[in-house]
Amino acid sequence: MESEIELDVMAVGAHPDDCEIGCGGTLAQLARQGLRVGIVDLTDGEPTPNCSSPAARLQEAEAAASRLGIQKRITLDLPNRRLFDTFESRIALARHFRIHRPKIVFCLEGKTPTASPDHWQAMQITEAAVFYSRLSKWDEHFGRLPVHVISRQVYYSLFYESQWSGIGPRQFVFDITDTLETKIEAVKCYRSQFPPEKDYIYDRIRSMANAIGLSAGLQSGEVLTATTALGSRNLLQTLLLS
Ligand SMILES: [Zn+2]
């Protein structure tokens, strides 16, 4: 049984390193602000060409979580490369939502052409699990875990092959100026995925974060997409980031 710490935010990725690349700066910043943050990797991400074993990848993931300063990292045993949106995978994730009771869930968004199709499946599994978490009269699948209503779901993107082309509807930029380097250090923990010949990835992450930040008048940012229009009760804070 997982320890039952309650979390404010849970981010879900298909593989260890998805959350770091897509929203690592945001997660690190939220943790700095005192929120309790967790990551769920639906698979262990293995095998991959340069990683010696699943245990080695898990070690990298733990090191990355520690860099980000988050409270919890969970790796489910769903299969890498053949992750599918099945009833069982939805239940497996929803169980962790019921255990850790996040207010906000970060969900992978969109297809990643030329990269793993697991990402698209992860999006569908996460959306379904957010819903399954709240359904009553389902003890045969959830035992005594109480239902849990997740208040908000937001999407993050991996932006493979520079798919980002400006802010779209319901998107907003989260300021990661103070945690961009932390994000990069967390990604660097995955030496098996980013060996020295791929060091260019760090410049790309920096350039992307700065371009996204610039679009909102910030130094560096990550794009998040809400499922509904966002409201405001503090115009100065919203418009001036003051
Ligand atoms: Zn991935």
PDB file of C-alpha atoms and ligand atoms in Angstrom:
ATOM      1  CA  MET A   1       0.000   0.000   0.000  1.00  0.00           C
ATOM      2  CA  GLU A   2       1.328   3.407  -0.930  1.00  0.00           C
ATOM      3  CA  SER A   3       1.777   5.757   1.979  1.00  0.00           C
ATOM      4  CA  GLU A   4      -1.345   7.845   2.059  1.00  0.00           C
ATOM      5  CA  ILE A   5       0.028  11.370   1.959  1.00  0.00           C
ATOM      6  CA  GLU A   6      -2.398  13.810   0.434  1.00  0.00           C
ATOM      7  CA  LEU A   7      -1.113  15.809  -2.510  1.00  0.00           C
ATOM      8  CA  ASP A   8      -2.241  19.132  -3.950  1.00  0.00           C
ATOM      9  CA  VAL A   9      -1.049  18.363  -7.460  1.00  0.00           C
ATOM     10  CA  MET A  10      -0.407  15.101  -9.313  1.00  0.00           C
ATOM     11  CA  ALA A  11       1.212  15.091 -12.753  1.00  0.00           C
ATOM     12  CA  VAL A  12       0.889  11.995 -14.933  1.00  0.00           C
ATOM     13  CA  GLY A  13       3.330  10.923 -17.617  1.00  0.00           C
ATOM     14  CA  ALA A  14       3.686   7.825 -19.774  1.00  0.00           C
ATOM     15  CA  HIS A  15       7.402   7.471 -19.020  1.00  0.00           C
ATOM     16  CA  PRO A  16       9.856   8.737 -16.408  1.00  0.00           C
ATOM     17  CA  ASP A  17      11.077  12.045 -17.959  1.00  0.00           C
ATOM     18  CA  ASP A  18       7.764  13.126 -19.582  1.00  0.00           C
ATOM     19  CA  CYS A  19       6.712  15.262 -16.633  1.00  0.00           C
ATOM     20  CA  GLU A  20      10.182  16.770 -16.275  1.00  0.00           C
ATOM     21  CA  ILE A  21      10.270  17.802 -19.921  1.00  0.00           C
ATOM     22  CA  GLY A  22       6.659  18.954 -20.146  1.00  0.00           C
ATOM     23  CA  CYS A  23       6.023  20.660 -16.818  1.00  0.00           C
ATOM     24  CA  GLY A  24       9.098  20.146 -14.619  1.00  0.00           C
ATOM     25  CA  GLY A  25       9.662  23.856 -14.082  1.00  0.00           C
ATOM     26  CA  THR A  26       6.070  24.333 -12.977  1.00  0.00           C
ATOM     27  CA  LEU A  27       6.142  21.352 -10.607  1.00  0.00           C
ATOM     28  CA  ALA A  28       9.391  22.564  -9.050  1.00  0.00           C
ATOM     29  CA  GLN A  29       7.952  26.050  -8.598  1.00  0.00           C
ATOM     30  CA  LEU A  30       4.735  24.723  -7.028  1.00  0.00           C
ATOM     31  CA  ALA A  31       6.804  22.635  -4.612  1.00  0.00           C
ATOM     32  CA  ARG A  32       8.835  25.741  -3.719  1.00  0.00           C
ATOM     33  CA  GLN A  33       5.590  27.567  -3.042  1.00  0.00           C
ATOM     34  CA  GLY A  34       4.690  24.942  -0.451  1.00  0.00           C
ATOM     35  CA  LEU A  35       2.285  22.778  -2.437  1.00  0.00           C
ATOM     36  CA  ARG A  36       2.530  19.007  -2.110  1.00  0.00           C
ATOM     37  CA  VAL A  37       3.376  17.676  -5.550  1.00  0.00           C
ATOM     38  CA  GLY A  38       3.545  14.149  -6.944  1.00  0.00           C
ATOM     39  CA  ILE A  39       4.348  12.481 -10.259  1.00  0.00           C
ATOM     40  CA  VAL A  40       2.848   9.249 -11.575  1.00  0.00           C
ATOM     41  CA  ASP A  41       4.700   7.481 -14.380  1.00  0.00           C
ATOM     42  CA  LEU A  42       2.325   4.997 -15.966  1.00  0.00           C
ATOM     43  CA  THR A  43       5.235   2.773 -17.104  1.00  0.00           C
ATOM     44  CA  ASP A  44       8.884   2.397 -16.150  1.00  0.00           C
ATOM     45  CA  GLY A  45       9.820   3.590 -19.628  1.00  0.00           C
ATOM     46  CA  GLU A  46      11.982   0.556 -20.343  1.00  0.00           C
ATOM     47  CA  PRO A  47      13.456  -0.900 -22.444  1.00  0.00           C
ATOM     48  CA  THR A  48      15.273   1.945 -24.175  1.00  0.00           C
ATOM     49  CA  PRO A  49      18.481   1.662 -26.251  1.00  0.00           C
ATOM     50  CA  ASN A  50      20.976   3.070 -23.748  1.00  0.00           C
ATOM     51  CA  CYS A  51      19.547   2.128 -20.371  1.00  0.00           C
ATOM     52  CA  SER A  52      21.008  -0.910 -18.612  1.00  0.00           C
ATOM     53  CA  SER A  53      17.855  -1.937 -16.708  1.00  0.00           C
ATOM     54  CA  PRO A  54      14.475  -0.767 -15.407  1.00  0.00           C
ATOM     55  CA  ALA A  55      16.112  -0.354 -11.996  1.00  0.00           C
ATOM     56  CA  ALA A  56      18.627   2.095 -13.456  1.00  0.00           C
ATOM     57  CA  ARG A  57      15.822   4.164 -15.021  1.00  0.00           C
ATOM     58  CA  LEU A  58      13.980   4.142 -11.711  1.00  0.00           C
ATOM     59  CA  GLN A  59      17.075   5.488  -9.989  1.00  0.00           C
ATOM     60  CA  GLU A  60      17.260   8.294 -12.531  1.00  0.00           C
ATOM     61  CA  ALA A  61      13.582   9.076 -11.903  1.00  0.00           C
ATOM     62  CA  GLU A  62      14.107   9.232  -8.154  1.00  0.00           C
ATOM     63  CA  ALA A  63      17.080  11.543  -8.601  1.00  0.00           C
ATOM     64  CA  ALA A  64      15.024  13.788 -10.890  1.00  0.00           C
ATOM     65  CA  ALA A  65      12.141  13.915  -8.392  1.00  0.00           C
ATOM     66  CA  SER A  66      14.566  14.913  -5.703  1.00  0.00           C
ATOM     67  CA  ARG A  67      15.930  17.730  -7.904  1.00  0.00           C
ATOM     68  CA  LEU A  68      12.411  19.014  -8.483  1.00  0.00           C
ATOM     69  CA  GLY A  69      11.768  18.930  -4.735  1.00  0.00           C
ATOM     70  CA  ILE A  70       8.488  17.038  -5.038  1.00  0.00           C
ATOM     71  CA  GLN A  71       7.032  14.838  -2.312  1.00  0.00           C
ATOM     72  CA  LYS A  72       6.069  11.673  -4.160  1.00  0.00           C
ATOM     73  CA  ARG A  73       6.898   9.669  -7.257  1.00  0.00           C
ATOM     74  CA  ILE A  74       4.915   6.586  -8.213  1.00  0.00           C
ATOM     75  CA  THR A  75       5.728   4.177 -11.041  1.00  0.00           C
ATOM     76  CA  LEU A  76       2.883   1.962 -12.222  1.00  0.00           C
ATOM     77  CA  ASP A  77       3.655  -1.380 -13.851  1.00  0.00           C
ATOM     78  CA  LEU A  78       1.774  -0.776 -17.101  1.00  0.00           C
ATOM     79  CA  PRO A  79       3.822  -1.825 -20.157  1.00  0.00           C
ATOM     80  CA  ASN A  80       6.086   0.629 -21.960  1.00  0.00           C
ATOM     81  CA  ARG A  81       5.715   0.713 -25.785  1.00  0.00           C
ATOM     82  CA  ARG A  82       2.323  -0.969 -25.565  1.00  0.00           C
ATOM     83  CA  LEU A  83       0.505   1.294 -23.175  1.00  0.00           C
ATOM     84  CA  PHE A  84      -3.190   1.339 -23.983  1.00  0.00           C
ATOM     85  CA  ASP A  85      -6.229   3.073 -22.650  1.00  0.00           C
ATOM     86  CA  THR A  86      -7.874   0.008 -21.118  1.00  0.00           C
ATOM     87  CA  PHE A  87     -10.311  -0.373 -18.259  1.00  0.00           C
ATOM     88  CA  GLU A  88      -7.541  -1.858 -16.097  1.00  0.00           C
ATOM     89  CA  SER A  89      -5.110   0.991 -16.750  1.00  0.00           C
ATOM     90  CA  ARG A  90      -7.793   3.568 -15.902  1.00  0.00           C
ATOM     91  CA  ILE A  91      -8.537   1.819 -12.614  1.00  0.00           C
ATOM     92  CA  ALA A  92      -4.818   1.494 -11.787  1.00  0.00           C
ATOM     93  CA  LEU A  93      -4.343   5.260 -12.066  1.00  0.00           C
ATOM     94  CA  ALA A  94      -7.663   6.219 -10.472  1.00  0.00           C
ATOM     95  CA  ARG A  95      -6.700   4.180  -7.391  1.00  0.00           C
ATOM     96  CA  HIS A  96      -3.753   6.521  -6.853  1.00  0.00           C
ATOM     97  CA  PHE A  97      -5.972   9.570  -7.252  1.00  0.00           C
ATOM     98  CA  ARG A  98      -8.235   8.156  -4.547  1.00  0.00           C
ATOM     99  CA  ILE A  99      -5.259   7.456  -2.286  1.00  0.00           C
ATOM    100  CA  HIS A 100      -3.486  10.801  -2.703  1.00  0.00           C
ATOM    101  CA  ARG A 101      -6.538  13.006  -3.335  1.00  0.00           C
ATOM    102  CA  PRO A 102      -5.022  15.756  -5.532  1.00  0.00           C
ATOM    103  CA  LYS A 103      -6.901  18.993  -6.139  1.00  0.00           C
ATOM    104  CA  ILE A 104      -5.299  19.405  -9.564  1.00  0.00           C
ATOM    105  CA  VAL A 105      -4.150  16.781 -12.079  1.00  0.00           C
ATOM    106  CA  PHE A 106      -1.649  17.557 -14.824  1.00  0.00           C
ATOM    107  CA  CYS A 107      -2.366  15.494 -17.946  1.00  0.00           C
ATOM    108  CA  LEU A 108      -0.212  14.930 -21.029  1.00  0.00           C
ATOM    109  CA  GLU A 109      -1.783  16.547 -24.066  1.00  0.00           C
ATOM    110  CA  GLY A 110      -1.842  15.583 -27.680  1.00  0.00           C
ATOM    111  CA  LYS A 111      -0.218  13.195 -30.065  1.00  0.00           C
ATOM    112  CA  THR A 112       3.552  13.073 -30.461  1.00  0.00           C
ATOM    113  CA  PRO A 113       4.210  12.147 -34.088  1.00  0.00           C
ATOM    114  CA  THR A 114       7.582  10.382 -34.563  1.00  0.00           C
ATOM    115  CA  ALA A 115       7.738   9.763 -30.798  1.00  0.00           C
ATOM    116  CA  SER A 116       6.033   7.209 -28.572  1.00  0.00           C
ATOM    117  CA  PRO A 117       2.301   6.578 -29.086  1.00  0.00           C
ATOM    118  CA  ASP A 118       2.179   5.876 -25.333  1.00  0.00           C
ATOM    119  CA  HIS A 119       1.824   9.639 -24.787  1.00  0.00           C
ATOM    120  CA  TRP A 120      -1.525   9.799 -26.527  1.00  0.00           C
ATOM    121  CA  GLN A 121      -2.727   6.757 -24.611  1.00  0.00           C
ATOM    122  CA  ALA A 122      -1.556   8.368 -21.368  1.00  0.00           C
ATOM    123  CA  MET A 123      -3.772  11.362 -22.076  1.00  0.00           C
ATOM    124  CA  GLN A 124      -6.832   9.180 -22.502  1.00  0.00           C
ATOM    125  CA  ILE A 125      -6.036   7.052 -19.443  1.00  0.00           C
ATOM    126  CA  THR A 126      -5.575  10.167 -17.298  1.00  0.00           C
ATOM    127  CA  GLU A 127      -8.785  11.830 -18.453  1.00  0.00           C
ATOM    128  CA  ALA A 128     -10.735   8.641 -17.724  1.00  0.00           C
ATOM    129  CA  ALA A 129      -9.057   8.122 -14.344  1.00  0.00           C
ATOM    130  CA  VAL A 130      -9.929  11.678 -13.269  1.00  0.00           C
ATOM    131  CA  PHE A 131     -13.567  10.739 -13.884  1.00  0.00           C
ATOM    132  CA  TYR A 132     -13.331   7.240 -12.373  1.00  0.00           C
ATOM    133  CA  SER A 133     -11.882   8.730  -9.203  1.00  0.00           C
ATOM    134  CA  ARG A 134     -15.235  10.350  -8.407  1.00  0.00           C
ATOM    135  CA  LEU A 135     -17.565   7.441  -9.166  1.00  0.00           C
ATOM    136  CA  SER A 136     -19.416   5.914  -6.211  1.00  0.00           C
ATOM    137  CA  LYS A 137     -20.777   2.355  -5.921  1.00  0.00           C
ATOM    138  CA  TRP A 138     -17.669   0.768  -7.437  1.00  0.00           C
ATOM    139  CA  ASP A 139     -16.112  -1.010  -4.481  1.00  0.00           C
ATOM    140  CA  GLU A 140     -15.417  -4.127  -6.544  1.00  0.00           C
ATOM    141  CA  HIS A 141     -12.665  -2.131  -8.289  1.00  0.00           C
ATOM    142  CA  PHE A 142     -11.618   0.303  -5.575  1.00  0.00           C
ATOM    143  CA  GLY A 143     -12.112  -1.646  -2.353  1.00  0.00           C
ATOM    144  CA  ARG A 144     -12.561   0.742   0.512  1.00  0.00           C
ATOM    145  CA  LEU A 145     -10.841   3.681  -1.149  1.00  0.00           C
ATOM    146  CA  PRO A 146     -13.238   6.605  -0.846  1.00  0.00           C
ATOM    147  CA  VAL A 147     -14.299   8.527  -3.930  1.00  0.00           C
ATOM    148  CA  HIS A 148     -12.349  11.684  -4.680  1.00  0.00           C
ATOM    149  CA  VAL A 149     -13.445  14.620  -6.828  1.00  0.00           C
ATOM    150  CA  ILE A 150     -10.528  16.317  -8.614  1.00  0.00           C
ATOM    151  CA  SER A 151     -11.252  20.037  -8.819  1.00  0.00           C
ATOM    152  CA  ARG A 152      -9.220  20.873 -11.903  1.00  0.00           C
ATOM    153  CA  GLN A 153      -7.396  19.126 -14.706  1.00  0.00           C
ATOM    154  CA  VAL A 154      -4.820  20.946 -16.810  1.00  0.00           C
ATOM    155  CA  TYR A 155      -2.830  19.750 -19.784  1.00  0.00           C
ATOM    156  CA  TYR A 156       0.895  20.023 -20.367  1.00  0.00           C
ATOM    157  CA  SER A 157       2.660  19.305 -23.634  1.00  0.00           C
ATOM    158  CA  LEU A 158       5.941  17.728 -24.655  1.00  0.00           C
ATOM    159  CA  PHE A 159       6.153  19.935 -27.775  1.00  0.00           C
ATOM    160  CA  TYR A 160       7.893  17.375 -29.902  1.00  0.00           C
ATOM    161  CA  GLU A 161       9.439  18.802 -33.060  1.00  0.00           C
ATOM    162  CA  SER A 162       8.614  22.359 -32.037  1.00  0.00           C
ATOM    163  CA  GLN A 163       4.875  21.987 -32.328  1.00  0.00           C
ATOM    164  CA  TRP A 164       4.341  25.108 -30.247  1.00  0.00           C
ATOM    165  CA  SER A 165       3.139  27.962 -32.396  1.00  0.00           C
ATOM    166  CA  GLY A 166       1.851  30.474 -29.921  1.00  0.00           C
ATOM    167  CA  ILE A 167      -0.715  30.582 -27.175  1.00  0.00           C
ATOM    168  CA  GLY A 168      -4.040  28.964 -28.039  1.00  0.00           C
ATOM    169  CA  PRO A 169      -7.498  28.983 -26.457  1.00  0.00           C
ATOM    170  CA  ARG A 170      -7.583  28.346 -22.691  1.00  0.00           C
ATOM    171  CA  GLN A 171      -3.802  28.263 -22.585  1.00  0.00           C
ATOM    172  CA  PHE A 172      -1.759  30.208 -20.078  1.00  0.00           C
ATOM    173  CA  VAL A 173       1.920  30.560 -19.280  1.00  0.00           C
ATOM    174  CA  PHE A 174       3.253  29.602 -15.881  1.00  0.00           C
ATOM    175  CA  ASP A 175       6.339  31.506 -14.791  1.00  0.00           C
ATOM    176  CA  ILE A 176       9.326  29.164 -14.412  1.00  0.00           C
ATOM    177  CA  THR A 177      12.011  31.847 -14.450  1.00  0.00           C
ATOM    178  CA  ASP A 178      13.230  30.735 -11.016  1.00  0.00           C
ATOM    179  CA  THR A 179      13.093  26.998 -11.742  1.00  0.00           C
ATOM    180  CA  LEU A 180      14.185  26.638 -15.382  1.00  0.00           C
ATOM    181  CA  GLU A 181      17.665  25.530 -14.354  1.00  0.00           C
ATOM    182  CA  THR A 182      16.156  23.127 -11.793  1.00  0.00           C
ATOM    183  CA  LYS A 183      14.054  21.642 -14.575  1.00  0.00           C
ATOM    184  CA  ILE A 184      17.127  21.187 -16.743  1.00  0.00           C
ATOM    185  CA  GLU A 185      19.033  19.571 -13.881  1.00  0.00           C
ATOM    186  CA  ALA A 186      16.118  17.166 -13.410  1.00  0.00           C
ATOM    187  CA  VAL A 187      16.140  16.244 -17.112  1.00  0.00           C
ATOM    188  CA  LYS A 188      19.913  15.757 -16.883  1.00  0.00           C
ATOM    189  CA  CYS A 189      19.308  13.018 -14.310  1.00  0.00           C
ATOM    190  CA  TYR A 190      18.168  10.855 -17.254  1.00  0.00           C
ATOM    191  CA  ARG A 191      21.620  10.199 -18.605  1.00  0.00           C
ATOM    192  CA  SER A 192      20.354   6.956 -20.183  1.00  0.00           C
ATOM    193  CA  GLN A 193      17.912   8.954 -22.313  1.00  0.00           C
ATOM    194  CA  PHE A 194      20.108  11.960 -22.976  1.00  0.00           C
ATOM    195  CA  PRO A 195      23.714  10.808 -23.406  1.00  0.00           C
ATOM    196  CA  PRO A 196      26.393  13.426 -24.184  1.00  0.00           C
ATOM    197  CA  GLU A 197      25.673  13.373 -27.928  1.00  0.00           C
ATOM    198  CA  LYS A 198      22.177  14.631 -27.123  1.00  0.00           C
ATOM    199  CA  ASP A 199      23.306  17.547 -24.968  1.00  0.00           C
ATOM    200  CA  TYR A 200      21.687  19.909 -27.479  1.00  0.00           C
ATOM    201  CA  ILE A 201      18.368  19.046 -25.809  1.00  0.00           C
ATOM    202  CA  TYR A 202      19.164  21.377 -22.897  1.00  0.00           C
ATOM    203  CA  ASP A 203      19.577  24.379 -25.181  1.00  0.00           C
ATOM    204  CA  ARG A 204      16.313  23.463 -26.848  1.00  0.00           C
ATOM    205  CA  ILE A 205      14.512  23.291 -23.506  1.00  0.00           C
ATOM    206  CA  ARG A 206      15.964  26.675 -22.558  1.00  0.00           C
ATOM    207  CA  SER A 207      15.047  28.254 -25.910  1.00  0.00           C
ATOM    208  CA  MET A 208      11.523  26.899 -25.803  1.00  0.00           C
ATOM    209  CA  ALA A 209      10.964  28.056 -22.213  1.00  0.00           C
ATOM    210  CA  ASN A 210      12.256  31.511 -23.063  1.00  0.00           C
ATOM    211  CA  ALA A 211      10.089  31.790 -26.190  1.00  0.00           C
ATOM    212  CA  ILE A 212       7.035  30.702 -24.236  1.00  0.00           C
ATOM    213  CA  GLY A 213       7.904  33.070 -21.394  1.00  0.00           C
ATOM    214  CA  LEU A 214       8.435  35.967 -23.779  1.00  0.00           C
ATOM    215  CA  SER A 215       4.943  35.500 -25.190  1.00  0.00           C
ATOM    216  CA  ALA A 216       3.578  36.390 -21.736  1.00  0.00           C
ATOM    217  CA  GLY A 217       6.131  39.039 -20.764  1.00  0.00           C
ATOM    218  CA  LEU A 218       8.072  36.608 -18.587  1.00  0.00           C
ATOM    219  CA  GLN A 219      11.649  35.444 -18.817  1.00  0.00           C
ATOM    220  CA  SER A 220      10.822  31.716 -18.962  1.00  0.00           C
ATOM    221  CA  GLY A 221       7.600  29.770 -18.895  1.00  0.00           C
ATOM    222  CA  GLU A 222       5.722  26.564 -19.528  1.00  0.00           C
ATOM    223  CA  VAL A 223       2.372  26.389 -21.295  1.00  0.00           C
ATOM    224  CA  LEU A 224      -0.584  24.845 -19.529  1.00  0.00           C
ATOM    225  CA  THR A 225      -4.055  24.369 -20.983  1.00  0.00           C
ATOM    226  CA  ALA A 226      -7.179  24.537 -18.867  1.00  0.00           C
ATOM    227  CA  THR A 227     -10.263  22.465 -19.590  1.00  0.00           C
ATOM    228  CA  THR A 228     -12.502  25.508 -19.132  1.00  0.00           C
ATOM    229  CA  ALA A 229     -12.123  29.276 -19.301  1.00  0.00           C
ATOM    230  CA  LEU A 230     -10.169  30.588 -16.309  1.00  0.00           C
ATOM    231  CA  GLY A 231     -11.689  33.169 -13.979  1.00  0.00           C
ATOM    232  CA  SER A 232     -10.032  35.949 -12.027  1.00  0.00           C
ATOM    233  CA  ARG A 233     -10.758  37.682  -8.719  1.00  0.00           C
ATOM    234  CA  ASN A 234      -7.669  39.851  -8.698  1.00  0.00           C
ATOM    235  CA  LEU A 235      -7.210  41.915 -11.842  1.00  0.00           C
ATOM    236  CA  LEU A 236      -3.821  43.320 -10.863  1.00  0.00           C
ATOM    237  CA  GLN A 237      -2.473  39.912 -10.050  1.00  0.00           C
ATOM    238  CA  THR A 238      -3.864  38.377 -13.234  1.00  0.00           C
ATOM    239  CA  LEU A 239      -2.937  41.152 -15.645  1.00  0.00           C
ATOM    240  CA  LEU A 240       0.219  42.557 -14.071  1.00  0.00           C
ATOM    241  CA  LEU A 241       1.480  39.404 -12.310  1.00  0.00           C
ATOM    242  CA  SER A 242       1.998  41.634  -9.305  1.00  0.00           C
TER     243      SER A 242
HETATM  244 ZN    ZN B   1       7.651   9.749 -23.039  1.00  0.00          ZN
END
